[in-house]
Amino acid sequence: MGAVRETMRFPLLFASLLVCSVLVIYIISSQTEKETCTVPAEISSRKEHVINFRRFDSKDPAPTSKLGHKTGKTGESPFLSHAEKLFKLYDGVGTFVMFIGYPRSSHSLVGAILDAHPEIIIPHEYDLMAKWTKYQSSKLKEKNLQKYVLFYDLHQCSLEQSMFGIRAGNNNSLTTNISGGYNYNIPGLWQGSYQRRIKVIGDKKGGTTSMDLTRTSYWRILEEISQVVQVPMKFIHVTRNPFDNIATMMLHKTRSRDTVREEGVKINNSSALEAEIEYYFKLAASNQRVRERYGDAVIDTQGHETVLRPKETLQRLCDHLGVTCSEDYLEKCSRILYGAPSVTRDKAVWTEEQKARVTKMMKNYTFLKEYSFDKYPN
């Protein structure tokens, strides 16, 4: 017996070392690579509602149910029952939402808070417009699966981010530093999940979506998305004082954000500031076109209001999306919103001409008219 135990010891030791090595490699790669939207397989296999829709894209012929979905020979396989739960879940979605706006304007905060609602799924920066060709395969179209695969991907992206990503608790997050040290975890709510049903699903990639829509081809994509999701499309347009927004964009682009944390330090880089002024108003013009095209389907919300008046702001957003806000939801979201809105306009050196030009350009847009260089959030 002693000899048997001795011979078994080395294979067991080797297996243990192999498992440890794989875990170490996974953790290191997760910390160094950019955040993705795929749940690790060992976790996926344990989740009741997690299935791989790519299996529906198989080239092998298979019988279909009345719904047009694959079935096994009996039509009642466990795999199918899980799939049918998701088909029913995604068929219950009533609104598809997208963000438009500007970089550094509190989109991430607003998106994280909405994702915490028990009936809303909104992952952080999935970037649907860039990935749209993924949902245009002939197989998906033929089997009428475009909507289901899209909703599944958004759902799983939100789940991963709430477990390991930017919305995970500090003990689990592998990607906190990707957004400059910010963490958007809201304890006790529904980030990455839902309570009984999903009424709203969508994507938060505000500034990039707005920039995409400066090109005609992306308007066609937007129309295709609307046709695929088969529910009303709504937009959330988050604004911030342009002087703060432009200054923060410049500080981020020049990697000067940490430099100006010291009292009295300002960045004097007129050309960099000029580039961000031009970029900002390209986005403003694009957002105005979305507002003109979609009318009441677009809601304007000021980023500083999320911090100063969170309950009122969240109620407006929930009303726009057609969901109710419980007092528990409003209270738990409000707990993470504290302090004062970020003011960075004084961290950049503006010429008088730049200030006058930005002030004049702001007057072209109703959603920017009430801002000024001298007016601070209160």
XYZ file of C-alpha atoms in Angstrom:
378
model
C 0.000 0.000 0.000
C 2.854 2.378 0.824
C 4.292 1.893 -2.656
C 0.898 2.585 -4.250
C 0.471 5.792 -2.276
C 4.000 6.828 -3.239
C 3.335 6.304 -6.966
C 0.038 8.218 -6.797
C 1.640 11.189 -5.074
C 3.560 12.490 -8.113
C 0.631 12.587 -10.596
C -1.481 14.369 -7.984
C 1.303 16.845 -7.273
C 1.774 17.488 -10.998
C -1.979 18.034 -11.486
C -2.087 20.474 -8.565
C 0.837 22.466 -9.930
C -0.781 22.558 -13.384
C -4.063 23.909 -11.988
C -2.234 26.574 -9.951
C -0.231 27.632 -13.016
C -3.367 28.029 -15.113
C -5.009 30.149 -12.404
C -1.955 32.401 -12.086
C -1.760 32.903 -15.866
C -5.495 33.683 -16.009
C -5.289 36.278 -13.224
C -2.227 37.994 -14.705
C -3.703 38.131 -18.198
C -7.011 39.436 -16.843
C -5.242 42.261 -15.035
C -3.129 43.347 -17.974
C -5.513 42.998 -20.881
C -8.303 45.422 -21.653
C -11.658 44.508 -20.171
C -13.656 42.130 -22.347
C -17.190 40.808 -22.201
C -16.818 37.049 -21.880
C -17.580 35.126 -18.713
C -14.983 32.465 -17.793
C -16.141 28.999 -18.891
C -15.973 27.476 -15.413
C -18.480 30.077 -14.213
C -20.663 29.918 -17.306
C -21.111 26.187 -16.868
C -22.640 26.728 -13.426
C -25.098 29.461 -14.353
C -28.611 28.132 -14.996
C -29.429 30.736 -17.626
C -26.053 30.841 -19.413
C -25.979 29.182 -22.831
C -23.929 29.686 -25.935
C -26.081 31.034 -28.743
C -23.251 30.308 -31.173
C -24.401 26.675 -31.071
C -27.429 27.812 -33.068
C -25.093 28.870 -35.858
C -24.070 25.289 -36.543
C -23.965 24.088 -40.124
C -25.547 20.768 -39.132
C -29.237 20.500 -39.974
C -31.570 20.052 -37.034
C -35.322 20.005 -36.477
C -36.955 23.219 -35.349
C -39.817 23.970 -33.007
C -42.780 26.156 -33.912
C -40.747 29.122 -32.690
C -38.044 28.317 -35.223
C -35.537 27.274 -32.543
C -33.540 24.069 -32.599
C -34.803 21.126 -30.596
C -33.506 17.714 -29.764
C -35.323 14.570 -30.897
C -37.779 14.841 -28.006
C -38.117 18.617 -28.265
C -37.638 18.898 -24.492
C -33.895 18.686 -23.867
C -32.460 20.490 -20.811
C -30.436 22.670 -23.175
C -33.595 23.753 -24.966
C -35.396 24.530 -21.718
C -32.614 26.924 -20.707
C -32.653 28.485 -24.162
C -36.407 28.905 -24.125
C -36.171 30.752 -20.812
C -33.825 33.242 -22.431
C -35.914 33.580 -25.570
C -38.927 34.374 -23.386
C -36.863 36.755 -21.249
C -35.584 38.699 -24.262
C -39.005 38.743 -25.912
C -40.200 40.638 -22.833
C -37.867 43.586 -23.498
C -39.867 46.722 -24.264
C -37.188 49.378 -24.862
C -33.718 49.481 -26.401
C -31.559 52.355 -25.129
C -28.342 53.944 -26.366
C -26.239 56.762 -24.926
C -25.028 59.781 -26.870
C -22.810 62.579 -25.622
C -19.178 63.366 -24.908
C -16.160 61.727 -23.263
C -15.608 62.603 -19.587
C -19.203 63.652 -18.943
C -20.430 61.105 -16.331
C -21.854 58.572 -18.808
C -20.216 55.708 -16.949
C -21.803 56.707 -13.659
C -25.280 57.079 -15.166
C -24.961 53.766 -17.020
C -23.814 51.917 -13.895
C -26.726 53.259 -11.861
C -29.263 52.254 -14.503
C -27.691 48.793 -14.829
C -28.367 48.382 -11.096
C -32.123 48.665 -11.706
C -33.927 45.291 -11.385
C -35.416 45.584 -14.894
C -32.526 47.187 -16.839
C -29.383 45.729 -18.464
C -26.811 48.256 -19.747
C -23.176 47.088 -19.953
C -20.270 49.502 -19.810
C -19.008 50.447 -23.299
C -19.971 47.362 -25.282
C -19.705 49.553 -28.417
C -22.487 47.997 -30.470
C -21.962 50.221 -33.518
C -18.411 48.917 -33.952
C -19.527 45.308 -33.476
C -22.629 45.474 -35.656
C -21.279 43.271 -38.476
C -21.183 40.441 -35.925
C -24.993 40.368 -35.985
C -25.327 40.465 -39.764
C -24.437 36.857 -40.562
C -26.761 35.083 -42.979
C -27.297 32.260 -40.472
C -28.557 34.621 -37.784
C -30.842 36.349 -40.264
C -32.137 33.074 -41.671
C -33.015 31.753 -38.212
C -34.306 35.103 -36.924
C -31.753 35.074 -34.098
C -30.148 38.507 -34.473
C -32.076 40.094 -31.622
C -31.554 37.161 -29.270
C -27.807 36.932 -29.830
C -27.456 40.707 -29.412
C -29.442 40.776 -26.161
C -27.544 37.748 -24.896
C -24.181 39.409 -25.578
C -25.229 42.628 -23.823
C -26.588 40.625 -20.897
C -23.413 38.553 -20.530
C -21.188 41.632 -20.839
C -23.079 43.277 -17.989
C -22.791 40.080 -15.937
C -19.031 39.835 -16.392
C -18.475 43.482 -15.513
C -20.492 43.091 -12.317
C -18.488 40.006 -11.316
C -14.924 40.905 -12.300
C -14.890 44.241 -14.081
C -15.490 47.920 -13.612
C -18.714 47.325 -11.657
C -17.431 44.549 -9.402
C -16.680 44.989 -5.720
C -13.087 45.954 -4.986
C -12.209 42.439 -3.831
C -13.238 40.917 -7.170
C -12.432 43.632 -9.687
C -9.577 42.869 -12.056
C -9.974 46.029 -14.131
C -10.503 48.950 -11.737
C -7.573 50.929 -13.116
C -8.899 50.870 -16.691
C -11.132 53.860 -15.941
C -8.553 55.829 -14.022
C -9.246 54.226 -10.679
C -13.028 54.611 -10.692
C -15.241 51.776 -9.537
C -18.955 51.728 -10.274
C -20.154 48.961 -7.972
C -23.534 49.582 -6.312
C -23.964 47.103 -3.434
C -27.267 45.379 -2.867
C -28.808 46.006 -6.284
C -29.034 44.262 -9.661
C -25.954 45.102 -11.732
C -25.389 42.307 -14.246
C -28.689 40.681 -13.388
C -32.436 41.225 -13.140
C -35.208 40.477 -10.680
C -38.117 39.005 -12.642
C -37.855 40.408 -16.148
C -35.773 42.686 -18.379
C -37.801 45.633 -19.651
C -34.890 47.754 -20.920
C -31.594 46.692 -22.504
C -28.959 48.690 -24.348
C -25.425 49.989 -24.736
C -23.494 52.842 -23.123
C -20.825 54.192 -25.460
C -21.828 57.854 -25.557
C -19.035 59.887 -27.109
C -18.015 57.171 -29.558
C -21.601 56.634 -30.719
C -22.000 60.372 -31.282
C -18.754 60.524 -33.257
C -19.807 57.506 -35.324
C -23.016 59.331 -36.218
C -21.067 62.145 -37.870
C -20.808 59.652 -40.771
C -23.780 58.678 -42.932
C -22.969 54.956 -42.918
C -23.543 54.768 -39.164
C -27.030 56.220 -39.477
C -27.833 53.207 -41.631
C -26.473 50.969 -38.882
C -28.673 52.759 -36.356
C -31.720 52.058 -38.524
C -30.695 48.410 -38.858
C -30.351 48.117 -35.079
C -33.830 49.562 -34.670
C -35.246 46.994 -37.109
C -33.470 44.085 -35.400
C -34.423 44.875 -31.791
C -38.107 45.245 -32.778
C -38.890 47.582 -29.863
C -38.836 51.381 -29.483
C -35.332 52.867 -29.367
C -34.580 55.598 -26.838
C -31.503 57.724 -26.156
C -29.893 59.236 -23.071
C -27.882 62.393 -23.760
C -25.638 63.253 -20.795
C -24.249 66.795 -20.767
C -21.722 68.633 -18.636
C -20.604 72.256 -18.590
C -18.649 72.458 -21.886
C -15.791 74.354 -20.241
C -15.321 71.565 -17.690
C -15.921 68.863 -20.271
C -13.437 70.279 -22.797
C -10.829 70.938 -20.114
C -11.100 67.379 -18.787
C -10.853 65.956 -22.303
C -7.675 67.974 -22.843
C -6.202 66.924 -19.478
C -6.920 63.300 -20.271
C -5.481 63.532 -23.795
C -2.275 65.176 -22.513
C -2.111 62.825 -19.512
C -2.120 65.772 -17.156
C -5.014 64.781 -14.889
C -2.790 63.840 -11.963
C -0.550 66.881 -12.453
C -3.361 69.366 -11.816
C -4.465 67.727 -8.575
C -1.873 69.912 -6.873
C -3.375 73.212 -5.743
C -2.886 76.087 -8.190
C -1.433 74.027 -11.048
C -2.814 74.749 -14.541
C -2.006 73.283 -17.944
C -1.134 75.829 -20.619
C -1.525 73.977 -23.910
C -3.559 76.115 -26.262
C -3.267 73.808 -29.289
C -4.432 70.751 -27.328
C -7.331 72.757 -25.908
C -8.209 73.959 -29.399
C -8.365 70.390 -30.700
C -10.771 69.381 -27.939
C -12.984 72.424 -28.560
C -13.340 71.365 -32.189
C -13.995 67.743 -31.233
C -16.559 68.668 -28.587
C -18.702 70.728 -30.939
C -18.570 68.040 -33.624
C -20.199 65.792 -31.056
C -22.700 68.489 -30.074
C -23.780 68.849 -33.717
C -24.136 65.078 -34.046
C -26.206 64.892 -30.868
C -28.447 67.680 -32.113
C -29.149 65.635 -35.250
C -30.136 62.650 -33.104
C -32.468 64.880 -31.086
C -34.047 66.215 -34.282
C -34.447 62.737 -35.776
C -35.803 60.972 -32.683
C -37.573 63.804 -30.851
C -39.050 62.794 -27.491
C -37.165 59.492 -27.593
C -34.084 61.506 -26.521
C -33.729 62.758 -22.952
C -31.123 65.366 -21.954
C -29.694 64.917 -18.476
C -27.008 67.021 -16.815
C -24.180 65.038 -15.277
C -23.896 67.234 -12.191
C -27.589 66.677 -11.404
C -26.851 62.979 -10.891
C -24.607 63.919 -7.960
C -26.503 66.911 -6.570
C -30.062 65.601 -6.979
C -29.749 61.842 -7.549
C -33.298 60.771 -6.697
C -34.950 63.381 -8.908
C -32.539 62.634 -11.772
C -33.029 58.884 -11.546
C -36.792 59.286 -11.445
C -36.680 61.288 -14.697
C -34.528 58.643 -16.366
C -36.741 55.788 -15.180
C -39.851 57.606 -16.398
C -38.192 58.079 -19.786
C -37.363 54.372 -20.018
C -40.776 53.227 -18.801
C -39.746 51.539 -15.553
C -40.655 52.262 -11.943
C -38.115 53.341 -9.324
C -38.557 51.816 -5.886
C -37.473 53.780 -2.830
C -34.937 51.034 -2.093
C -33.363 51.475 -5.542
C -33.243 55.268 -5.244
C -31.804 55.118 -1.738
C -29.041 52.612 -2.520
C -27.978 54.495 -5.649
C -27.915 57.780 -3.738
C -25.485 56.334 -1.191
C -22.656 56.141 -3.739
C -23.276 59.702 -4.992
C -21.584 62.128 -2.673
C -19.323 65.154 -2.750
C -19.408 67.896 -5.359
C -19.401 67.607 -9.178
C -15.956 67.804 -10.744
C -14.980 71.307 -11.915
C -11.871 71.413 -14.123
C -12.261 74.550 -16.252
C -9.817 76.361 -13.941
C -7.180 73.663 -14.469
C -6.619 74.793 -18.073
C -5.361 78.137 -19.359
C -7.996 79.593 -21.726
C -7.408 82.537 -24.008
C -10.128 85.194 -23.966
C -10.829 84.376 -27.606
C -11.347 80.689 -26.806
C -13.732 81.482 -23.963
C -15.728 83.878 -26.140
C -15.903 81.404 -29.029
C -17.038 78.496 -26.867
C -19.671 80.721 -25.248
C -20.963 81.742 -28.677
C -21.028 78.160 -30.008
C -22.917 76.949 -26.938
C -25.801 79.263 -27.827
C -26.472 77.186 -30.956
C -27.728 74.306 -28.806
C -30.662 74.502 -26.402
C -29.131 71.796 -24.215
C -26.007 73.957 -23.625
C -27.499 77.441 -23.295
C -27.675 77.568 -19.523
C -23.973 76.809 -19.042
C -21.286 79.484 -18.795
C -17.650 79.816 -17.778
C -18.583 81.652 -14.583
C -21.546 79.500 -13.527
C -20.793 76.587 -11.216
C -23.005 73.575 -10.366
C -25.176 74.074 -7.278
